[in-house]
């Protein structure tokens, strides 16, 4: 099958959906120049009305997107780097997430928010955030976290067609990773996880960039004769509990790997779900491999220390097998 | 520009509607039948009505925590609004929003929002939507003098200007944000002066004069529909009640004297309803008797709305857990 | 001992610290009028320079507080209602939380942020947030959550003396609740939990307003002969793990009650910690009693459904004993 | 007002320092020795230096992602800055911040911050602190044309004005935010025009003329110290490089032609260092030879800084987990 990289998958999803539905448009800073390639050629194809450069006004253009959605448009808001969403937090929380419920169903907010999490590249504390856990605590937003080009294209297309606000977080560590993406149209449904590798001894739930690390860890563990099952929830809200609980009921052991800071991470949420609903299947303590609860340092010597790694995941699996 | 008698009379009707509605709200709060924060618009009816009547019935409107008067001015039916305030299943928002967040999409009221300043960007967005859908609509956003200090004001004005959006920003300057005087918190004499910084017209208008408000907003709406972009209108008005109903604010008001009696009374003398009613009679548009009838009719509408609300069922408990999403989850 | 209510405890803590240290000042909207009573008489006592009314500019005055702290002042920023902090989120996350670490220790940010969570009073989605979990995922902020007048006064005084940004969340459901508060000076250290009631059969960790509910539940359970231990972490970041782990090692059962939305709640974090570090002590699944993952509805009939209650906690305990 | 020769020469020295420092940064990025986003100030030296030299050495300064030139202009030592860019333990921020977030509290540089617009409120806060501590200091905040669209700009200007804070907002208008022209994103001709909306002086100055910048900032500083409040200064300048170093932006620059050659070359002709050097020689303040020496000396300073940085140890791995708090946890 044809291979695309992660950024190409984003571009293709957006391109196809904008072709399909004239109500879909995209806005963001410098978007016509497509610094990351996800809107390359869009200006020529769709024109400046539907491919809008914005001033640096994240709350402003987030709210503009919400208002346009309220009257029937289907905006895609591209923040480029995920660290910038804090500026727009109130619009995301008080408006996008609350309108449908608060206005008793009168309001529909079909909008997609996109942001790349550029961590691991020496951009330090203010440019390396992985802020999805802060939004997971906010009811009303759907949150997708595709880890492969295939999932990215399929989930992003579903998000654009969804009538609710969907936040798509993109993992900066896999932007150039490639994978098979069919030519023909397909969708990946929101809210459904995926078994990335089958196994019997331990379940490794990987979030975003940690899916790839989990697969590497599983490979290494296989050499030792440990069979690890790798689960990718793909959607964080609503979370596909069942696929995780079923895997744990089979393996009895759980490691969760998450690039977010450990406290109140997506991984902690997965652990809490299993401790509550999958407890009787567990044969050993759950292990959470997440980013340390410190800010992101610049110096590579320092930055390398704080994130999950294949080695840390392998070590965590060993703990659960001990 | 000549305003039809029909329109003039409808303006007075809506002003009376708001007044009676709000007076009933005060009673219901005092009686403990209406809970949560409730902010009334008594004294500001001319601003609400002048602005909304200058729009087409299906133009968009967004507002604030002081949420009742705007949709009423835009033409919303009273029963679902009152039912909402009383948390009934028949509420316009099914009892989900209460007083601070009314909305009636059927008449272009896209939602009042109680986070100060949060509605300004969305109003520009509705205008962008109107522009892209080419549906000829304009968007009007009410916001207060207090809201003018939020960053969203700046971002929205700038975006509306560079994109020439059909939006009207209507600042209801009632002189105060809770107890804080605009003369303290706003660094410039008139909020409207800030329009220069966004290359758009900024107009100050007497918010107690419904016709004056109607006229400036109508000009702004025309400008917007012609594709000439946004306008900032500042209506100088006053709230006759405390910031919100309820003992806490009463006491604050009493204790603080943040508004001197002299100031307060001078504004009372300019009650927008009394002024407009007198004007219409003087213009010969209506007789005193007809005006009394209007007053009477609207009062009865409000009483009927209360009866309707009280007789309406409460929501099913289960509904608390429903309606978070428009697209149900496939899983 | 003398009794004060929760709001009086806040007032007294602020009053004493402003008396003690001229660098301490307070700002917020309408603060000179002290709508909630926590700064009653402050204008007269300390003057308008140190008791500052702000325009409605939450990001602006949050940043002003941070800048003042950077040069040696010790601001207290009062947001009144916690739902308004989203407007200031970037200043809290990108500036307050990151400066000390990012500037290699050159920057000290001695600032206290305060916000009341007014939930349960019919103020609907935009005025009823309990947003602390979103901040728990942000390293660099200390987060205190006092549940009694005694803890409030002691923790708030510690927060004002702390050289780091401390966020004090106040629970609107206990504002008028009273409790003993000594006349003489005392501090409650940040990062130390408290056993609010000793017990042997089950551990109930209560967060904020849920501490009172947990105590009521414990009382009811005592009637049935179930001995519940009630733990109040008091500080959410850094969390006092040990007091929780020790209690669970004794009781073998854990219920966590939290007014936050369940997904990525503080309760989920407590559950994750115990599932990882206290697993071998557990005899039954952990039970999380938190607010449903929906927005807060207005109508009392609806609003009452979504929060933790004494009954829900009792029921959860029964599940762990089953 | 007469500027001493000593000061004039120091200005040229700092401008050369910035230029040489940035040229070295370009090399280091190209060589892969400096990682992460790196934004250079080449072309904007007069704005940085004119503004900072107009302040007292211990006045406060805050800046942006384009972070190197500001502290150097304020008088920071080069070695700890370069060591920071190379992630060394001897870095001014111990290798924790990298290029976008330099700070040197010892000379009043309270931190460059890379979230666009995030520094504006804190700069007002430092000014409030100065006022309350009564230490006579003023605070200067650099921000870009792009940053002027953030809500924090509005909120900070308003707060600074109503509280008469000793702060100077210096907009470095280099015409672009990445690839977006200020002529597109800013709804008014000059950012300085917005000062009217906050009742404060707004001045446009030639950002390539270091003396002109020095003079307007000195006046603003005087005004601030006298207790007369904030000022907005807009320096029209230009960056000679792409938005940031690194292939991505090079290609964007090349591909996009968002800045026409004609525009670009016309600004190149107004290189602030060449202009100022010629002026000083013409004024007889220095000879060509002395100017060459300055150029030489500052170039060597930079080379020494690089040597120092490269010879400095990397941080201990453990340090990643240290320094989150100033007050260690009692627990
Ligand atoms: C972001 C935010 N901050 C604070 C509040 C609390 N609050 C509610 S209304 C109000 C005053 C608003 O003043 P103004 O904008 O003038 O409107 P008015 O009440 O006078 O109609 C405040 C401070 C809020 N709701 N949202
Ligand atoms: C809140 C936020 N949004 C977007 C960015 C990405 N970004 C970094 S620099 C920049 C352009 C800033 O332009 P300007 O303020 O004019 O400063 P200049 O780069 O021209 O010096 C942008 C958009 C950011 N760092 N922060
Ligand atoms: Mg007002
Ligand atoms: Mg610029």
Short mmCIF file of N, CA, C and O and ligand atoms in Angstrom, two decimals, chain B residues 144-146 172-178 239, ligand 3:
data_model
loop_
_atom_site.label_atom_id
_atom_site.label_comp_id
_atom_site.label_asym_id
_atom_site.label_seq_id
_atom_site.Cartn_x
_atom_site.Cartn_y
_atom_site.Cartn_z
N UNK B 144 -20.19 45.07 28.04
CA UNK B 144 -20.23 46.17 29.00
C UNK B 144 -18.96 47.00 29.02
O UNK B 144 -17.96 46.65 28.40
N UNK B 145 -19.00 48.07 29.77
CA UNK B 145 -17.81 48.89 29.97
C UNK B 145 -16.71 48.05 30.64
O UNK B 145 -15.54 48.17 30.31
N UNK B 146 -17.12 47.18 31.54
CA UNK B 146 -16.13 46.32 32.19
C UNK B 146 -15.47 45.38 31.20
O UNK B 146 -14.26 45.17 31.23
N UNK B 172 -22.46 48.61 26.13
CA UNK B 172 -23.47 49.17 27.04
C UNK B 172 -22.72 49.72 28.23
O UNK B 172 -22.44 48.99 29.17
N UNK B 173 -22.37 50.97 28.14
CA UNK B 173 -21.60 51.59 29.23
C UNK B 173 -22.56 52.13 30.28
O UNK B 173 -23.08 53.23 30.17
N UNK B 174 -22.78 51.30 31.29
CA UNK B 174 -23.67 51.73 32.39
C UNK B 174 -22.85 52.29 33.55
O UNK B 174 -23.32 52.38 34.67
N UNK B 175 -21.61 52.61 33.25
CA UNK B 175 -20.78 53.33 34.22
C UNK B 175 -20.05 52.47 35.22
O UNK B 175 -19.11 52.93 35.86
N UNK B 176 -20.45 51.22 35.35
CA UNK B 176 -19.87 50.37 36.40
C UNK B 176 -19.76 48.92 35.96
O UNK B 176 -20.57 48.42 35.20
N UNK B 177 -18.74 48.29 36.51
CA UNK B 177 -18.61 46.85 36.47
C UNK B 177 -18.72 46.41 37.93
O UNK B 177 -17.80 46.68 38.70
N UNK B 178 -19.86 45.84 38.28
CA UNK B 178 -20.18 45.58 39.68
C UNK B 178 -20.02 46.91 40.45
O UNK B 178 -20.84 47.80 40.25
N UNK B 239 -27.74 51.22 35.09
CA UNK B 239 -28.63 50.19 35.65
C UNK B 239 -29.22 50.74 36.93
O UNK B 239 -28.52 51.29 37.77
MG1 LIG E 3 -21.09 48.02 33.19
#
